[in-house]
């Protein structure tokens, strides 16, 4: 006879922080995909799409956007396929590849980084409301943070509902902004050239920029796609996000910049909030709602990742960790230091792709039979360290290349060679 948990008594669904999601609790494809395709439909994507276009021109910019999204499709799609098959969250999955204690380093890093992104977007909520509408910065920051923590506390169900609302809202207001931009600027976007004096950006660096924004939560995709009924649905749920929704979100920003109406596109990219704010009272009201709903998607997803990860590592409950981490994130946002650590978050993002690659190589490509009682899996850590070193070296000395591609390819090679070496030196090797 099944027992009813305290969460269920309160009308909340279990979140399965410490075990795989049972088959009877798996969700429909539309529910799981709504969680993922709504995530990249955020203003940050429009900003990045615009920045890339300002520096590369429209044709090359869109090509870089598509390339980065296809790379995300491969990495996040593969991890989502695994999660749909096993029903396990990222922390549980990482145990198999990095060890019973080793996974703490990997899960701890990513679960902390995503909370950093949560704090950054809470701060951005207040900052956007202040710059665009003259609202009180402190009040709007706290209000946004409290709303986002409340939504995350409800769990995966709230992320799904928020996705159903946020995704069409982004597309509708994004298209409205494009129409306004065409009206006030140039419609010859295809021939838009890089803006002189804004700085150089290589194609490879642009691909890294597109990929890097979802390096962290993309690697932790299992927290979302473990709810899929099977591996195939897990993959296609991720596919709705990468390349589809993230590509659309970034191309909207690219088009807005290519019309020539943005004054400093190298900084603000295709952020279209100001376009809506200046387009009359009705669109201004919609824009205010949009800020909270849109940034709310990013905040709830990141906080959910962090809470699931830390709850498994500490043996606690996802909802308890949501409140604790949410309060920490709001305090960081209020302090204003979120402005200072975006560079560090991006830098940490460079060493994350090898983690995803190693899990894929270990569990999907090579299908290694690891001793899951081991505290550490040395090959995984060696491959991660070498892959991260290659990525950081490329970032320092050859940033015109794609840093994420360097990290992904090198870590895959290191892991493959290491696996061949360990098999050949194994006492049981024939």
GROMACS .gro file of C-alpha atoms in nm:
model
  430
    1UNK     CA    1   0.000   0.000   0.000
    2UNK     CA    2   0.146   0.337  -0.101
    3UNK     CA    3   0.200   0.603   0.164
    4UNK     CA    4   0.089   0.962   0.117
    5UNK     CA    5   0.366   1.217   0.175
    6UNK     CA    6   0.325   1.554   0.347
    7UNK     CA    7   0.368   1.726   0.011
    8UNK     CA    8   0.081   1.524  -0.138
    9UNK     CA    9  -0.138   1.608   0.162
   10UNK     CA   10  -0.077   1.975   0.077
   11UNK     CA   11  -0.171   1.920  -0.287
   12UNK     CA   12   0.190   1.916  -0.408
   13UNK     CA   13   0.336   1.645  -0.628
   14UNK     CA   14   0.643   1.445  -0.516
   15UNK     CA   15   0.966   1.562  -0.681
   16UNK     CA   16   1.174   1.242  -0.644
   17UNK     CA   17   1.494   1.411  -0.534
   18UNK     CA   18   1.663   1.084  -0.435
   19UNK     CA   19   1.518   0.821  -0.669
   20UNK     CA   20   1.424   0.777  -1.031
   21UNK     CA   21   1.079   0.904  -1.131
   22UNK     CA   22   0.845   0.599  -1.135
   23UNK     CA   23   0.674   0.523  -1.466
   24UNK     CA   24   0.331   0.605  -1.326
   25UNK     CA   25   0.447   0.959  -1.243
   26UNK     CA   26   0.597   1.032  -1.585
   27UNK     CA   27   0.435   1.321  -1.773
   28UNK     CA   28   0.305   1.376  -2.125
   29UNK     CA   29   0.535   1.492  -2.403
   30UNK     CA   30   0.358   1.830  -2.419
   31UNK     CA   31   0.419   1.887  -2.046
   32UNK     CA   32   0.788   1.798  -2.053
   33UNK     CA   33   0.855   1.990  -2.374
   34UNK     CA   34   0.676   2.299  -2.234
   35UNK     CA   35   0.930   2.306  -1.952
   36UNK     CA   36   1.217   2.306  -2.200
   37UNK     CA   37   1.098   2.511  -2.501
   38UNK     CA   38   0.991   2.800  -2.278
   39UNK     CA   39   1.332   2.824  -2.110
   40UNK     CA   40   1.532   2.970  -2.404
   41UNK     CA   41   1.247   3.206  -2.499
   42UNK     CA   42   1.389   3.474  -2.274
   43UNK     CA   43   1.514   3.827  -2.328
   44UNK     CA   44   1.871   3.709  -2.279
   45UNK     CA   45   1.840   3.513  -2.604
   46UNK     CA   46   1.724   3.823  -2.792
   47UNK     CA   47   2.018   4.015  -2.647
   48UNK     CA   48   2.269   3.750  -2.758
   49UNK     CA   49   2.116   3.714  -3.104
   50UNK     CA   50   2.141   4.091  -3.149
   51UNK     CA   51   2.497   4.118  -3.020
   52UNK     CA   52   2.616   3.839  -3.251
   53UNK     CA   53   2.443   4.005  -3.548
   54UNK     CA   54   2.585   4.349  -3.466
   55UNK     CA   55   2.937   4.206  -3.477
   56UNK     CA   56   2.905   3.950  -3.759
   57UNK     CA   57   2.631   4.087  -3.983
   58UNK     CA   58   2.293   3.924  -4.037
   59UNK     CA   59   2.388   3.626  -4.257
   60UNK     CA   60   2.694   3.521  -4.058
   61UNK     CA   61   2.517   3.599  -3.731
   62UNK     CA   62   2.222   3.373  -3.808
   63UNK     CA   63   2.463   3.100  -3.923
   64UNK     CA   64   2.650   3.120  -3.589
   65UNK     CA   65   2.319   3.114  -3.398
   66UNK     CA   66   2.208   2.801  -3.586
   67UNK     CA   67   2.545   2.628  -3.536
   68UNK     CA   68   2.547   2.693  -3.162
   69UNK     CA   69   2.192   2.563  -3.130
   70UNK     CA   70   2.264   2.247  -3.327
   71UNK     CA   71   2.559   2.180  -3.095
   72UNK     CA   72   2.327   2.225  -2.797
   73UNK     CA   73   2.083   1.986  -2.965
   74UNK     CA   74   2.347   1.713  -2.977
   75UNK     CA   75   2.469   1.754  -2.618
   76UNK     CA   76   2.140   1.831  -2.440
   77UNK     CA   77   1.948   1.588  -2.662
   78UNK     CA   78   2.180   1.299  -2.577
   79UNK     CA   79   2.160   1.370  -2.203
   80UNK     CA   80   1.781   1.403  -2.228
   81UNK     CA   81   1.759   1.067  -2.402
   82UNK     CA   82   1.947   0.911  -2.112
   83UNK     CA   83   1.725   1.082  -1.855
   84UNK     CA   84   1.405   0.974  -2.028
   85UNK     CA   85   1.527   0.615  -2.016
   86UNK     CA   86   1.637   0.613  -1.653
   87UNK     CA   87   1.408   0.872  -1.490
   88UNK     CA   88   1.708   0.991  -1.287
   89UNK     CA   89   1.797   1.353  -1.211
   90UNK     CA   90   2.139   1.497  -1.293
   91UNK     CA   91   2.292   1.430  -0.951
   92UNK     CA   92   2.199   1.060  -0.957
   93UNK     CA   93   2.323   1.025  -1.313
   94UNK     CA   94   2.652   1.196  -1.228
   95UNK     CA   95   2.714   0.941  -0.950
   96UNK     CA   96   2.740   0.664  -1.206
   97UNK     CA   97   3.010   0.844  -1.404
   98UNK     CA   98   3.200   1.036  -1.134
   99UNK     CA   99   3.157   0.814  -0.828
  100UNK     CA  100   2.962   0.810  -0.502
  101UNK     CA  101   3.167   1.099  -0.364
  102UNK     CA  102   3.310   1.234  -0.687
  103UNK     CA  103   2.969   1.345  -0.812
  104UNK     CA  104   2.959   1.601  -0.529
  105UNK     CA  105   3.223   1.808  -0.709
  106UNK     CA  106   3.031   1.802  -1.036
  107UNK     CA  107   2.680   1.842  -0.899
  108UNK     CA  108   2.796   2.095  -0.640
  109UNK     CA  109   2.959   2.311  -0.906
  110UNK     CA  110   2.661   2.317  -1.140
  111UNK     CA  111   2.399   2.344  -0.865
  112UNK     CA  112   2.582   2.651  -0.731
  113UNK     CA  113   2.639   2.812  -1.071
  114UNK     CA  114   2.268   2.793  -1.159
  115UNK     CA  115   2.178   2.961  -0.829
  116UNK     CA  116   2.419   3.235  -0.937
  117UNK     CA  117   2.222   3.272  -1.260
  118UNK     CA  118   1.902   3.284  -1.053
  119UNK     CA  119   2.042   3.573  -0.850
  120UNK     CA  120   2.159   3.750  -1.164
  121UNK     CA  121   1.813   3.729  -1.326
  122UNK     CA  122   1.636   3.841  -1.006
  123UNK     CA  123   1.863   4.145  -1.008
  124UNK     CA  124   1.794   4.192  -1.378
  125UNK     CA  125   1.419   4.195  -1.305
  126UNK     CA  126   1.450   4.496  -1.078
  127UNK     CA  127   1.701   4.664  -1.309
  128UNK     CA  128   1.480   4.619  -1.616
  129UNK     CA  129   1.172   4.755  -1.438
  130UNK     CA  130   1.374   5.052  -1.314
  131UNK     CA  131   1.535   5.137  -1.651
  132UNK     CA  132   1.230   5.075  -1.867
  133UNK     CA  133   0.946   5.198  -1.646
  134UNK     CA  134   1.105   5.399  -1.363
  135UNK     CA  135   0.981   5.154  -1.098
  136UNK     CA  136   1.143   5.122  -0.754
  137UNK     CA  137   1.454   4.908  -0.800
  138UNK     CA  138   1.461   4.746  -0.454
  139UNK     CA  139   1.090   4.669  -0.441
  140UNK     CA  140   1.082   4.518  -0.789
  141UNK     CA  141   1.388   4.305  -0.717
  142UNK     CA  142   1.235   4.163  -0.397
  143UNK     CA  143   0.892   4.118  -0.559
  144UNK     CA  144   1.042   3.928  -0.851
  145UNK     CA  145   1.252   3.708  -0.624
  146UNK     CA  146   0.960   3.616  -0.397
  147UNK     CA  147   0.733   3.534  -0.692
  148UNK     CA  148   1.000   3.316  -0.854
  149UNK     CA  149   1.073   3.127  -0.532
  150UNK     CA  150   0.701   3.068  -0.482
  151UNK     CA  151   0.657   2.926  -0.830
  152UNK     CA  152   0.963   2.699  -0.795
  153UNK     CA  153   0.834   2.573  -0.459
  154UNK     CA  154   0.528   2.427  -0.635
  155UNK     CA  155   0.763   2.215  -0.847
  156UNK     CA  156   0.779   2.082  -1.200
  157UNK     CA  157   0.404   2.137  -1.244
  158UNK     CA  158   0.449   2.514  -1.205
  159UNK     CA  159   0.736   2.517  -1.456
  160UNK     CA  160   0.507   2.347  -1.708
  161UNK     CA  161   0.220   2.593  -1.657
  162UNK     CA  162   0.460   2.887  -1.674
  163UNK     CA  163   0.597   2.747  -1.999
  164UNK     CA  164   0.253   2.729  -2.157
  165UNK     CA  165   0.205   3.101  -2.081
  166UNK     CA  166   0.555   3.238  -2.137
  167UNK     CA  167   0.639   3.081  -2.473
  168UNK     CA  168   0.351   3.222  -2.680
  169UNK     CA  169   0.382   3.554  -2.499
  170UNK     CA  170   0.747   3.584  -2.603
  171UNK     CA  171   0.673   3.498  -2.965
  172UNK     CA  172   0.375   3.736  -2.991
  173UNK     CA  173   0.551   4.033  -2.830
  174UNK     CA  174   0.873   3.952  -3.016
  175UNK     CA  175   0.690   3.957  -3.351
  176UNK     CA  176   0.512   4.281  -3.253
  177UNK     CA  177   0.852   4.433  -3.174
  178UNK     CA  178   0.988   4.317  -3.511
  179UNK     CA  179   0.693   4.481  -3.690
  180UNK     CA  180   0.756   4.806  -3.503
  181UNK     CA  181   1.128   4.780  -3.584
  182UNK     CA  182   1.054   4.733  -3.955
  183UNK     CA  183   0.824   5.036  -3.941
  184UNK     CA  184   1.087   5.261  -3.781
  185UNK     CA  185   1.401   5.115  -3.938
  186UNK     CA  186   1.528   4.935  -4.246
  187UNK     CA  187   1.356   4.628  -4.388
  188UNK     CA  188   1.669   4.524  -4.579
  189UNK     CA  189   1.795   4.305  -4.298
  190UNK     CA  190   1.958   4.038  -4.517
  191UNK     CA  191   2.236   4.275  -4.623
  192UNK     CA  192   2.301   4.412  -4.274
  193UNK     CA  193   2.677   4.432  -4.219
  194UNK     CA  194   2.882   4.431  -3.899
  195UNK     CA  195   2.873   4.768  -3.726
  196UNK     CA  196   3.205   4.952  -3.750
  197UNK     CA  197   3.380   5.024  -3.422
  198UNK     CA  198   3.185   4.780  -3.203
  199UNK     CA  199   3.469   4.531  -3.179
  200UNK     CA  200   3.562   4.211  -3.357
  201UNK     CA  201   3.391   3.879  -3.301
  202UNK     CA  202   3.490   3.559  -3.477
  203UNK     CA  203   3.242   3.296  -3.593
  204UNK     CA  204   3.385   3.047  -3.342
  205UNK     CA  205   3.352   3.292  -3.053
  206UNK     CA  206   2.992   3.363  -3.156
  207UNK     CA  207   2.912   2.990  -3.148
  208UNK     CA  208   3.062   2.974  -2.798
  209UNK     CA  209   2.847   3.271  -2.691
  210UNK     CA  210   2.529   3.104  -2.821
  211UNK     CA  211   2.614   2.771  -2.655
  212UNK     CA  212   2.743   2.909  -2.325
  213UNK     CA  213   2.414   3.060  -2.206
  214UNK     CA  214   2.266   2.712  -2.163
  215UNK     CA  215   2.580   2.519  -2.074
  216UNK     CA  216   2.480   2.479  -1.710
  217UNK     CA  217   2.108   2.401  -1.717
  218UNK     CA  218   2.160   2.217  -2.046
  219UNK     CA  219   2.401   1.980  -1.872
  220UNK     CA  220   2.145   1.943  -1.591
  221UNK     CA  221   1.866   1.868  -1.840
  222UNK     CA  222   1.795   1.538  -1.661
  223UNK     CA  223   1.620   1.735  -1.385
  224UNK     CA  224   1.355   1.826  -1.644
  225UNK     CA  225   1.355   1.538  -1.892
  226UNK     CA  226   1.354   1.258  -1.629
  227UNK     CA  227   0.978   1.318  -1.629
  228UNK     CA  228   0.951   1.202  -1.994
  229UNK     CA  229   0.788   0.865  -2.057
  230UNK     CA  230   1.095   0.731  -2.241
  231UNK     CA  231   1.426   0.828  -2.396
  232UNK     CA  232   1.278   0.922  -2.732
  233UNK     CA  233   1.035   1.167  -2.577
  234UNK     CA  234   1.314   1.303  -2.359
  235UNK     CA  235   1.523   1.377  -2.668
  236UNK     CA  236   1.241   1.542  -2.860
  237UNK     CA  237   1.144   1.751  -2.558
  238UNK     CA  238   1.497   1.894  -2.563
  239UNK     CA  239   1.474   1.929  -2.943
  240UNK     CA  240   1.182   2.171  -2.906
  241UNK     CA  241   1.424   2.397  -2.717
  242UNK     CA  242   1.745   2.333  -2.913
  243UNK     CA  243   1.746   2.424  -3.189
  244UNK     CA  244   1.382   2.536  -3.232
  245UNK     CA  245   1.278   2.785  -2.962
  246UNK     CA  246   1.625   2.919  -2.880
  247UNK     CA  247   1.695   2.976  -3.250
  248UNK     CA  248   1.367   3.166  -3.291
  249UNK     CA  249   1.432   3.370  -2.976
  250UNK     CA  250   1.777   3.474  -3.094
  251UNK     CA  251   1.673   3.542  -3.453
  252UNK     CA  252   1.410   3.786  -3.326
  253UNK     CA  253   1.692   3.978  -3.158
  254UNK     CA  254   1.902   3.950  -3.474
  255UNK     CA  255   1.624   4.095  -3.692
  256UNK     CA  256   1.564   4.387  -3.455
  257UNK     CA  257   1.933   4.481  -3.461
  258UNK     CA  258   1.948   4.438  -3.840
  259UNK     CA  259   1.674   4.700  -3.885
  260UNK     CA  260   1.921   4.953  -3.744
  261UNK     CA  261   1.695   5.098  -3.474
  262UNK     CA  262   1.907   4.986  -3.176
  263UNK     CA  263   2.148   5.257  -3.060
  264UNK     CA  264   2.408   5.035  -2.890
  265UNK     CA  265   2.348   4.684  -3.027
  266UNK     CA  266   2.689   4.559  -2.917
  267UNK     CA  267   2.571   4.609  -2.556
  268UNK     CA  268   2.192   4.571  -2.551
  269UNK     CA  269   2.156   4.340  -2.852
  270UNK     CA  270   1.798   4.276  -2.953
  271UNK     CA  271   1.638   4.349  -2.614
  272UNK     CA  272   1.294   4.464  -2.726
  273UNK     CA  273   1.148   4.577  -2.391
  274UNK     CA  274   1.225   4.942  -2.467
  275UNK     CA  275   1.048   4.909  -2.804
  276UNK     CA  276   0.733   4.788  -2.627
  277UNK     CA  277   0.764   5.040  -2.345
  278UNK     CA  278   0.760   5.329  -2.596
  279UNK     CA  279   0.471   5.188  -2.802
  280UNK     CA  280   0.175   5.310  -2.598
  281UNK     CA  281   0.005   5.223  -2.268
  282UNK     CA  282  -0.140   4.884  -2.371
  283UNK     CA  283   0.192   4.742  -2.488
  284UNK     CA  284   0.364   4.900  -2.186
  285UNK     CA  285   0.135   4.708  -1.950
  286UNK     CA  286   0.197   4.387  -2.144
  287UNK     CA  287   0.569   4.458  -2.131
  288UNK     CA  288   0.558   4.485  -1.750
  289UNK     CA  289   0.382   4.148  -1.722
  290UNK     CA  290   0.624   4.008  -1.976
  291UNK     CA  291   0.930   4.108  -1.772
  292UNK     CA  292   0.812   3.907  -1.471
  293UNK     CA  293   0.680   3.608  -1.667
  294UNK     CA  294   0.978   3.594  -1.901
  295UNK     CA  295   1.253   3.634  -1.644
  296UNK     CA  296   1.043   3.413  -1.416
  297UNK     CA  297   1.095   3.124  -1.657
  298UNK     CA  298   1.473   3.157  -1.636
  299UNK     CA  299   1.473   3.207  -1.261
  300UNK     CA  300   1.242   2.915  -1.177
  301UNK     CA  301   1.430   2.674  -1.402
  302UNK     CA  302   1.769   2.768  -1.257
  303UNK     CA  303   1.645   2.760  -0.898
  304UNK     CA  304   1.478   2.423  -0.963
  305UNK     CA  305   1.807   2.283  -1.096
  306UNK     CA  306   1.992   2.413  -0.791
  307UNK     CA  307   1.731   2.290  -0.543
  308UNK     CA  308   1.711   1.939  -0.692
  309UNK     CA  309   2.091   1.912  -0.697
  310UNK     CA  310   2.150   2.039  -0.345
  311UNK     CA  311   1.860   1.840  -0.201
  312UNK     CA  312   2.012   1.517  -0.330
  313UNK     CA  313   2.359   1.609  -0.207
  314UNK     CA  314   2.236   1.706   0.142
  315UNK     CA  315   1.965   1.442   0.173
  316UNK     CA  316   1.706   1.718   0.206
  317UNK     CA  317   1.383   1.810   0.029
  318UNK     CA  318   1.367   2.005  -0.295
  319UNK     CA  319   1.113   2.251  -0.154
  320UNK     CA  320   1.319   2.320   0.159
  321UNK     CA  321   1.627   2.390  -0.053
  322UNK     CA  322   1.419   2.610  -0.284
  323UNK     CA  323   1.343   2.844   0.005
  324UNK     CA  324   1.699   2.842   0.142
  325UNK     CA  325   1.870   2.895  -0.194
  326UNK     CA  326   1.601   3.141  -0.303
  327UNK     CA  327   1.662   3.363   0.000
  328UNK     CA  328   2.038   3.354  -0.065
  329UNK     CA  329   1.979   3.445  -0.431
  330UNK     CA  330   1.748   3.736  -0.342
  331UNK     CA  331   2.003   3.874  -0.093
  332UNK     CA  332   2.274   3.856  -0.361
  333UNK     CA  333   2.041   4.028  -0.609
  334UNK     CA  334   1.954   4.308  -0.363
  335UNK     CA  335   2.322   4.369  -0.285
  336UNK     CA  336   2.388   4.449  -0.651
  337UNK     CA  337   2.695   4.225  -0.671
  338UNK     CA  338   2.517   4.021  -0.939
  339UNK     CA  339   2.658   4.276  -1.184
  340UNK     CA  340   3.010   4.170  -1.093
  341UNK     CA  341   2.993   3.794  -1.129
  342UNK     CA  342   2.841   3.743  -1.475
  343UNK     CA  343   3.194   3.722  -1.617
  344UNK     CA  344   3.281   3.454  -1.363
  345UNK     CA  345   2.965   3.260  -1.440
  346UNK     CA  346   3.053   3.269  -1.809
  347UNK     CA  347   3.408   3.157  -1.732
  348UNK     CA  348   3.282   2.864  -1.525
  349UNK     CA  349   3.056   2.782  -1.819
  350UNK     CA  350   3.368   2.704  -2.022
  351UNK     CA  351   3.462   2.410  -1.800
  352UNK     CA  352   3.109   2.262  -1.790
  353UNK     CA  353   3.071   2.118  -2.146
  354UNK     CA  354   3.336   1.848  -2.078
  355UNK     CA  355   3.119   1.722  -1.789
  356UNK     CA  356   2.825   1.668  -2.022
  357UNK     CA  357   3.051   1.508  -2.282
  358UNK     CA  358   3.202   1.263  -2.034
  359UNK     CA  359   2.860   1.148  -1.911
  360UNK     CA  360   2.748   1.095  -2.272
  361UNK     CA  361   3.067   0.905  -2.358
  362UNK     CA  362   3.046   0.694  -2.043
  363UNK     CA  363   2.677   0.605  -2.040
  364UNK     CA  364   2.560   0.634  -2.400
  365UNK     CA  365   2.854   0.592  -2.641
  366UNK     CA  366   3.082   0.343  -2.464
  367UNK     CA  367   2.815   0.211  -2.222
  368UNK     CA  368   3.078   0.135  -1.961
  369UNK     CA  369   2.992  -0.098  -1.674
  370UNK     CA  370   3.131   0.106  -1.387
  371UNK     CA  371   3.163  -0.020  -1.033
  372UNK     CA  372   2.894   0.207  -0.886
  373UNK     CA  373   3.014   0.147  -0.531
  374UNK     CA  374   3.341   0.331  -0.600
  375UNK     CA  375   3.377   0.670  -0.434
  376UNK     CA  376   3.571   0.816  -0.728
  377UNK     CA  377   3.599   0.742  -1.099
  378UNK     CA  378   3.952   0.867  -1.181
  379UNK     CA  379   3.916   0.848  -1.561
  380UNK     CA  380   3.617   1.083  -1.555
  381UNK     CA  381   3.801   1.342  -1.346
  382UNK     CA  382   4.120   1.320  -1.549
  383UNK     CA  383   3.925   1.364  -1.874
  384UNK     CA  384   3.727   1.653  -1.728
  385UNK     CA  385   4.041   1.827  -1.602
  386UNK     CA  386   4.226   1.788  -1.933
  387UNK     CA  387   3.922   1.892  -2.138
  388UNK     CA  388   3.864   2.197  -1.917
  389UNK     CA  389   4.234   2.286  -1.946
  390UNK     CA  390   4.211   2.274  -2.325
  391UNK     CA  391   3.897   2.493  -2.319
  392UNK     CA  392   4.054   2.752  -2.087
  393UNK     CA  393   4.376   2.753  -2.294
  394UNK     CA  394   4.182   2.814  -2.615
  395UNK     CA  395   3.984   3.087  -2.440
  396UNK     CA  396   4.306   3.257  -2.332
  397UNK     CA  397   4.523   3.220  -2.642
  398UNK     CA  398   4.286   3.153  -2.933
  399UNK     CA  399   3.944   3.298  -2.839
  400UNK     CA  400   3.859   3.333  -3.208
  401UNK     CA  401   3.805   2.956  -3.207
  402UNK     CA  402   3.502   2.795  -3.046
  403UNK     CA  403   3.598   2.728  -2.686
  404UNK     CA  404   3.304   2.495  -2.622
  405UNK     CA  405   3.385   2.284  -2.929
  406UNK     CA  406   3.745   2.256  -2.808
  407UNK     CA  407   3.629   2.142  -2.463
  408UNK     CA  408   3.374   1.895  -2.597
  409UNK     CA  409   3.598   1.734  -2.858
  410UNK     CA  410   3.910   1.718  -2.639
  411UNK     CA  411   3.730   1.568  -2.337
  412UNK     CA  412   3.566   1.306  -2.561
  413UNK     CA  413   3.905   1.211  -2.704
  414UNK     CA  414   4.073   1.199  -2.362
  415UNK     CA  415   3.794   0.983  -2.222
  416UNK     CA  416   3.797   0.746  -2.520
  417UNK     CA  417   4.177   0.704  -2.510
  418UNK     CA  418   4.169   0.660  -2.133
  419UNK     CA  419   3.900   0.397  -2.164
  420UNK     CA  420   4.102   0.204  -2.422
  421UNK     CA  421   4.410   0.224  -2.199
  422UNK     CA  422   4.229   0.104  -1.886
  423UNK     CA  423   4.072  -0.184  -2.080
  424UNK     CA  424   4.409  -0.291  -2.222
  425UNK     CA  425   4.576  -0.285  -1.878
  426UNK     CA  426   4.287  -0.455  -1.697
  427UNK     CA  427   4.374  -0.799  -1.554
  428UNK     CA  428   4.059  -0.937  -1.716
  429UNK     CA  429   4.147  -0.804  -2.059
  430UNK     CA  430   4.201  -1.085  -2.305
   0.00000   0.00000   0.00000
